Amino acid sequence: MPDNPDSDTSAIRRVVGIDVGGTFTDIAVLEDGKLTVHKLPSTPADPSRGILQGVKEAGVTSAEFVHGSTVATNALLEGKGARTALITTMGFEDVLEIGRQNRAELYNFEMDRAPALAPSELRFGLPERVDHTGAIIEDLTPEAIQNLIGLLEESKVEAVAVSFLFSFLNTAHEDMVFDALRQMKNPPYISVSSRVLPEFREYERTSTVVVNSYVGLVMSRYLGELEGPLGKSLRIMQSSGGSITVGLASEQPVRTILSGPAGGV
């Protein structure tokens, strides 16, 4: 296919890697095989300010930006995520604490456990059920959803994680809740398990979607501060070592929990 003479080929030849540390922010510019690095003090209160200042000082106007971020990591480790509610199938509200048998100290009955990211008072079970084939055996009613919305408003939650049994086989009930919560006067950040991790095993799916919602608000706001000035070419390192769009990183920030370390590797 012939090259488009009107396209901006300079952006294609220029790749900018961005790493934010606790002390310094590094901007690495690779252009036509030449690597230059610009370093400046980080701005911990708002890491995006240091990035944008560094890009400006490096003289970069257009490029493909790739950013390894520890924003989600720090929010999780420091307990600075959103006030998060879990919506699940009635009777499975305690799945986060029940967990699995693979504990760090299997025979230690006095081991300290980290508190659940969705506390017990913010876990709500709804009367609904999908079986192991994906068939609905108990319908989720609009009345149940409206009652839930009232509870969420009273609880002043900032984020909601939705995880129903066997939702990876039938997303109907999770979709109903997602659509209804988006219509709230002040909608929270919402994640549903069938979109974040559509796989079997309710503990793994539920814990993952709760982490996603817990860090989602801070991560989506942070990325919004970057995407405007840097443009649509900005990509975010994910834990697997690849990169994803800002849109996907905002919807599924759990993918970026090890973004910074992956970028370092």
PDB file of C-alpha atoms in Angstrom, residues 31-208:
ATOM      1  CA  GLU A  31      13.805   8.986  17.155  1.00  0.00           C
ATOM      2  CA  ASP A  32      15.455   7.599  14.026  1.00  0.00           C
ATOM      3  CA  GLY A  33      17.471   5.172  16.132  1.00  0.00           C
ATOM      4  CA  LYS A  34      18.761   7.860  18.498  1.00  0.00           C
ATOM      5  CA  LEU A  35      17.848   7.675  22.192  1.00  0.00           C
ATOM      6  CA  THR A  36      17.759  10.736  24.429  1.00  0.00           C
ATOM      7  CA  VAL A  37      16.628  10.827  28.056  1.00  0.00           C
ATOM      8  CA  HIS A  38      15.213  13.748  30.014  1.00  0.00           C
ATOM      9  CA  LYS A  39      14.910  13.550  33.805  1.00  0.00           C
ATOM     10  CA  LEU A  40      13.032  15.858  36.165  1.00  0.00           C
ATOM     11  CA  PRO A  41      11.629  15.692  39.721  1.00  0.00           C
ATOM     12  CA  SER A  42       8.370  13.772  40.085  1.00  0.00           C
ATOM     13  CA  THR A  43       5.182  15.442  41.299  1.00  0.00           C
ATOM     14  CA  PRO A  44       3.669  12.823  43.657  1.00  0.00           C
ATOM     15  CA  ALA A  45       0.517  14.825  44.389  1.00  0.00           C
ATOM     16  CA  ASP A  46      -0.330  14.730  40.678  1.00  0.00           C
ATOM     17  CA  PRO A  47       2.062  12.563  38.602  1.00  0.00           C
ATOM     18  CA  SER A  48       0.548  13.841  35.348  1.00  0.00           C
ATOM     19  CA  ARG A  49       2.015  17.316  35.970  1.00  0.00           C
ATOM     20  CA  GLY A  50       5.556  15.969  36.000  1.00  0.00           C
ATOM     21  CA  ILE A  51       4.932  13.971  32.836  1.00  0.00           C
ATOM     22  CA  LEU A  52       3.489  16.885  30.888  1.00  0.00           C
ATOM     23  CA  GLN A  53       6.261  19.194  32.084  1.00  0.00           C
ATOM     24  CA  GLY A  54       8.888  16.629  31.098  1.00  0.00           C
ATOM     25  CA  VAL A  55       7.415  16.136  27.634  1.00  0.00           C
ATOM     26  CA  LYS A  56       7.401  19.914  27.176  1.00  0.00           C
ATOM     27  CA  GLU A  57      11.008  20.290  28.349  1.00  0.00           C
ATOM     28  CA  ALA A  58      12.084  17.435  26.067  1.00  0.00           C
ATOM     29  CA  GLY A  59      10.660  19.365  23.122  1.00  0.00           C
ATOM     30  CA  VAL A  60       8.290  16.585  22.038  1.00  0.00           C
ATOM     31  CA  THR A  61       5.243  17.775  20.108  1.00  0.00           C
ATOM     32  CA  SER A  62       3.941  14.614  18.443  1.00  0.00           C
ATOM     33  CA  ALA A  63       4.892  11.002  19.055  1.00  0.00           C
ATOM     34  CA  GLU A  64       3.719   7.578  20.098  1.00  0.00           C
ATOM     35  CA  PHE A  65       3.726   7.687  23.899  1.00  0.00           C
ATOM     36  CA  VAL A  66       4.084   4.534  26.006  1.00  0.00           C
ATOM     37  CA  HIS A  67       3.681   4.904  29.769  1.00  0.00           C
ATOM     38  CA  GLY A  68       4.450   2.431  32.536  1.00  0.00           C
ATOM     39  CA  SER A  69       2.375   3.600  35.490  1.00  0.00           C
ATOM     40  CA  THR A  70       2.332   2.771  39.191  1.00  0.00           C
ATOM     41  CA  VAL A  71      -0.793   4.836  39.910  1.00  0.00           C
ATOM     42  CA  ALA A  72      -3.042   1.768  40.241  1.00  0.00           C
ATOM     43  CA  THR A  73      -0.306  -0.122  42.097  1.00  0.00           C
ATOM     44  CA  ASN A  74       0.108   2.624  44.674  1.00  0.00           C
ATOM     45  CA  ALA A  75      -3.633   3.082  45.143  1.00  0.00           C
ATOM     46  CA  LEU A  76      -3.941  -0.639  45.913  1.00  0.00           C
ATOM     47  CA  LEU A  77      -0.900  -0.937  48.188  1.00  0.00           C
ATOM     48  CA  GLU A  78      -1.570   2.282  50.094  1.00  0.00           C
ATOM     49  CA  GLY A  79      -5.298   1.686  50.482  1.00  0.00           C
ATOM     50  CA  LYS A  80      -6.176   4.882  48.628  1.00  0.00           C
ATOM     51  CA  GLY A  81      -8.735   3.480  46.211  1.00  0.00           C
ATOM     52  CA  ALA A  82     -12.426   4.312  45.957  1.00  0.00           C
ATOM     53  CA  ARG A  83     -15.153   3.473  48.471  1.00  0.00           C
ATOM     54  CA  THR A  84     -16.231   0.287  46.697  1.00  0.00           C
ATOM     55  CA  ALA A  85     -19.408  -1.793  46.865  1.00  0.00           C
ATOM     56  CA  LEU A  86     -19.793  -5.386  45.683  1.00  0.00           C
ATOM     57  CA  ILE A  87     -23.029  -6.528  44.050  1.00  0.00           C
ATOM     58  CA  THR A  88     -23.306 -10.302  43.851  1.00  0.00           C
ATOM     59  CA  THR A  89     -25.711 -13.231  43.923  1.00  0.00           C
ATOM     60  CA  MET A  90     -27.619 -13.457  47.203  1.00  0.00           C
ATOM     61  CA  GLY A  91     -25.814 -15.822  49.560  1.00  0.00           C
ATOM     62  CA  PHE A  92     -22.361 -15.141  48.098  1.00  0.00           C
ATOM     63  CA  GLU A  93     -21.659 -11.797  49.737  1.00  0.00           C
ATOM     64  CA  ASP A  94     -18.706 -13.199  51.712  1.00  0.00           C
ATOM     65  CA  VAL A  95     -16.832 -14.817  48.839  1.00  0.00           C
ATOM     66  CA  LEU A  96     -13.970 -12.319  49.217  1.00  0.00           C
ATOM     67  CA  GLU A  97     -13.277 -13.453  52.776  1.00  0.00           C
ATOM     68  CA  ILE A  98     -13.921 -17.153  52.192  1.00  0.00           C
ATOM     69  CA  GLY A  99     -11.398 -17.156  49.355  1.00  0.00           C
ATOM     70  CA  ARG A 100      -9.462 -20.336  48.596  1.00  0.00           C
ATOM     71  CA  GLN A 101      -7.464 -22.865  50.596  1.00  0.00           C
ATOM     72  CA  ASN A 102      -4.149 -21.650  49.177  1.00  0.00           C
ATOM     73  CA  ARG A 103      -3.270 -19.339  52.068  1.00  0.00           C
ATOM     74  CA  ALA A 104       0.240 -18.026  52.686  1.00  0.00           C
ATOM     75  CA  GLU A 105       0.383 -19.809  56.069  1.00  0.00           C
ATOM     76  CA  LEU A 106      -1.957 -22.759  55.787  1.00  0.00           C
ATOM     77  CA  TYR A 107      -1.785 -23.902  59.429  1.00  0.00           C
ATOM     78  CA  ASN A 108      -1.612 -20.487  61.081  1.00  0.00           C
ATOM     79  CA  PHE A 109      -5.067 -19.825  62.528  1.00  0.00           C
ATOM     80  CA  GLU A 110      -4.062 -16.407  63.854  1.00  0.00           C
ATOM     81  CA  MET A 111      -2.643 -15.010  60.631  1.00  0.00           C
ATOM     82  CA  ASP A 112      -3.508 -11.384  59.963  1.00  0.00           C
ATOM     83  CA  ARG A 113      -5.497 -10.887  56.782  1.00  0.00           C
ATOM     84  CA  ALA A 114      -5.770  -7.735  54.764  1.00  0.00           C
ATOM     85  CA  PRO A 115      -9.287  -6.268  54.971  1.00  0.00           C
ATOM     86  CA  ALA A 116     -11.523  -6.840  51.957  1.00  0.00           C
ATOM     87  CA  LEU A 117     -11.524  -3.942  49.508  1.00  0.00           C
ATOM     88  CA  ALA A 118     -15.328  -4.047  49.593  1.00  0.00           C
ATOM     89  CA  PRO A 119     -16.232  -4.056  53.323  1.00  0.00           C
ATOM     90  CA  SER A 120     -19.096  -6.195  54.591  1.00  0.00           C
ATOM     91  CA  GLU A 121     -21.484  -3.246  54.938  1.00  0.00           C
ATOM     92  CA  LEU A 122     -20.980  -2.472  51.239  1.00  0.00           C
ATOM     93  CA  ARG A 123     -21.661  -5.977  49.931  1.00  0.00           C
ATOM     94  CA  PHE A 124     -25.162  -6.499  48.579  1.00  0.00           C
ATOM     95  CA  GLY A 125     -26.704  -9.796  47.455  1.00  0.00           C
ATOM     96  CA  LEU A 126     -29.466  -9.707  44.843  1.00  0.00           C
ATOM     97  CA  PRO A 127     -32.116 -12.412  44.282  1.00  0.00           C
ATOM     98  CA  GLU A 128     -31.018 -13.822  40.930  1.00  0.00           C
ATOM     99  CA  ARG A 129     -29.517 -17.065  39.681  1.00  0.00           C
ATOM    100  CA  VAL A 130     -27.944 -18.433  36.528  1.00  0.00           C
ATOM    101  CA  ASP A 131     -27.026 -22.110  36.439  1.00  0.00           C
ATOM    102  CA  HIS A 132     -23.888 -23.836  35.176  1.00  0.00           C
ATOM    103  CA  THR A 133     -25.250 -23.995  31.631  1.00  0.00           C
ATOM    104  CA  GLY A 134     -25.992 -20.272  31.473  1.00  0.00           C
ATOM    105  CA  ALA A 135     -29.753 -20.729  31.862  1.00  0.00           C
ATOM    106  CA  ILE A 136     -31.581 -18.229  34.056  1.00  0.00           C
ATOM    107  CA  ILE A 137     -33.356 -20.060  36.875  1.00  0.00           C
ATOM    108  CA  GLU A 138     -34.249 -16.961  38.924  1.00  0.00           C
ATOM    109  CA  ASP A 139     -34.947 -13.671  37.181  1.00  0.00           C
ATOM    110  CA  LEU A 140     -33.448 -10.430  38.424  1.00  0.00           C
ATOM    111  CA  THR A 141     -36.326  -7.983  38.768  1.00  0.00           C
ATOM    112  CA  PRO A 142     -36.316  -4.215  38.145  1.00  0.00           C
ATOM    113  CA  GLU A 143     -37.663  -3.777  41.681  1.00  0.00           C
ATOM    114  CA  ALA A 144     -34.600  -5.467  43.168  1.00  0.00           C
ATOM    115  CA  ILE A 145     -32.337  -3.191  41.157  1.00  0.00           C
ATOM    116  CA  GLN A 146     -34.207  -0.071  42.271  1.00  0.00           C
ATOM    117  CA  ASN A 147     -33.915  -1.148  45.901  1.00  0.00           C
ATOM    118  CA  LEU A 148     -30.196  -1.641  45.327  1.00  0.00           C
ATOM    119  CA  ILE A 149     -29.807   1.855  43.881  1.00  0.00           C
ATOM    120  CA  GLY A 150     -31.390   3.304  47.008  1.00  0.00           C
ATOM    121  CA  LEU A 151     -28.913   1.428  49.201  1.00  0.00           C
ATOM    122  CA  LEU A 152     -25.965   2.565  47.098  1.00  0.00           C
ATOM    123  CA  GLU A 153     -27.072   6.187  47.277  1.00  0.00           C
ATOM    124  CA  GLU A 154     -27.437   5.964  51.053  1.00  0.00           C
ATOM    125  CA  SER A 155     -23.998   4.372  51.330  1.00  0.00           C
ATOM    126  CA  LYS A 156     -22.344   7.101  49.232  1.00  0.00           C
ATOM    127  CA  VAL A 157     -20.220   4.627  47.294  1.00  0.00           C
ATOM    128  CA  GLU A 158     -17.729   5.861  44.711  1.00  0.00           C
ATOM    129  CA  ALA A 159     -17.302   2.602  42.796  1.00  0.00           C
ATOM    130  CA  VAL A 160     -19.290  -0.590  42.255  1.00  0.00           C
ATOM    131  CA  ALA A 161     -18.143  -4.088  41.290  1.00  0.00           C
ATOM    132  CA  VAL A 162     -20.764  -6.508  39.938  1.00  0.00           C
ATOM    133  CA  SER A 163     -20.125 -10.261  39.994  1.00  0.00           C
ATOM    134  CA  PHE A 164     -22.941 -12.788  39.651  1.00  0.00           C
ATOM    135  CA  LEU A 165     -22.590 -16.570  39.567  1.00  0.00           C
ATOM    136  CA  PHE A 166     -21.954 -17.956  36.072  1.00  0.00           C
ATOM    137  CA  SER A 167     -22.164 -14.491  34.505  1.00  0.00           C
ATOM    138  CA  PHE A 168     -19.382 -15.492  32.127  1.00  0.00           C
ATOM    139  CA  LEU A 169     -21.945 -17.816  30.505  1.00  0.00           C
ATOM    140  CA  ASN A 170     -24.857 -15.374  30.542  1.00  0.00           C
ATOM    141  CA  THR A 171     -24.242 -11.650  31.002  1.00  0.00           C
ATOM    142  CA  ALA A 172     -27.915 -10.597  31.062  1.00  0.00           C
ATOM    143  CA  HIS A 173     -28.203  -9.834  34.782  1.00  0.00           C
ATOM    144  CA  GLU A 174     -24.866  -8.051  35.014  1.00  0.00           C
ATOM    145  CA  ASP A 175     -25.814  -5.995  31.967  1.00  0.00           C
ATOM    146  CA  MET A 176     -29.119  -5.040  33.613  1.00  0.00           C
ATOM    147  CA  VAL A 177     -27.358  -3.768  36.728  1.00  0.00           C
ATOM    148  CA  PHE A 178     -24.695  -1.954  34.719  1.00  0.00           C
ATOM    149  CA  ASP A 179     -27.277  -0.135  32.589  1.00  0.00           C
ATOM    150  CA  ALA A 180     -29.377   0.811  35.620  1.00  0.00           C
ATOM    151  CA  LEU A 181     -26.448   2.147  37.645  1.00  0.00           C
ATOM    152  CA  ARG A 182     -25.312   4.309  34.750  1.00  0.00           C
ATOM    153  CA  GLN A 183     -28.661   6.109  34.975  1.00  0.00           C
ATOM    154  CA  MET A 184     -28.100   7.164  38.595  1.00  0.00           C
ATOM    155  CA  LYS A 185     -27.999  10.892  39.282  1.00  0.00           C
ATOM    156  CA  ASN A 186     -24.361  10.611  40.328  1.00  0.00           C
ATOM    157  CA  PRO A 187     -23.244   7.314  38.784  1.00  0.00           C
ATOM    158  CA  PRO A 188     -20.289   5.588  40.453  1.00  0.00           C
ATOM    159  CA  TYR A 189     -17.413   3.953  38.623  1.00  0.00           C
ATOM    160  CA  ILE A 190     -18.818   0.566  37.536  1.00  0.00           C
ATOM    161  CA  SER A 191     -17.117  -2.728  36.658  1.00  0.00           C
ATOM    162  CA  VAL A 192     -18.829  -5.999  35.781  1.00  0.00           C
ATOM    163  CA  SER A 193     -17.031  -9.318  36.047  1.00  0.00           C
ATOM    164  CA  SER A 194     -18.238 -10.657  32.698  1.00  0.00           C
ATOM    165  CA  ARG A 195     -16.286  -7.893  30.956  1.00  0.00           C
ATOM    166  CA  VAL A 196     -13.234  -7.727  33.196  1.00  0.00           C
ATOM    167  CA  LEU A 197     -12.588 -11.476  33.658  1.00  0.00           C
ATOM    168  CA  PRO A 198     -15.171 -13.654  31.862  1.00  0.00           C
ATOM    169  CA  GLU A 199     -13.890 -16.929  33.325  1.00  0.00           C
ATOM    170  CA  PHE A 200     -15.134 -19.572  35.754  1.00  0.00           C
ATOM    171  CA  ARG A 201     -14.346 -19.613  39.519  1.00  0.00           C
ATOM    172  CA  GLU A 202     -16.370 -17.028  41.423  1.00  0.00           C
ATOM    173  CA  TYR A 203     -13.625 -16.040  43.887  1.00  0.00           C
ATOM    174  CA  GLU A 204     -11.056 -15.237  41.220  1.00  0.00           C
ATOM    175  CA  ARG A 205     -13.584 -13.366  39.090  1.00  0.00           C
ATOM    176  CA  THR A 206     -15.065 -11.461  42.023  1.00  0.00           C
ATOM    177  CA  SER A 207     -11.770 -10.462  43.609  1.00  0.00           C
ATOM    178  CA  THR A 208     -10.464  -9.256  40.243  1.00  0.00           C
TER     179      THR A 208
END
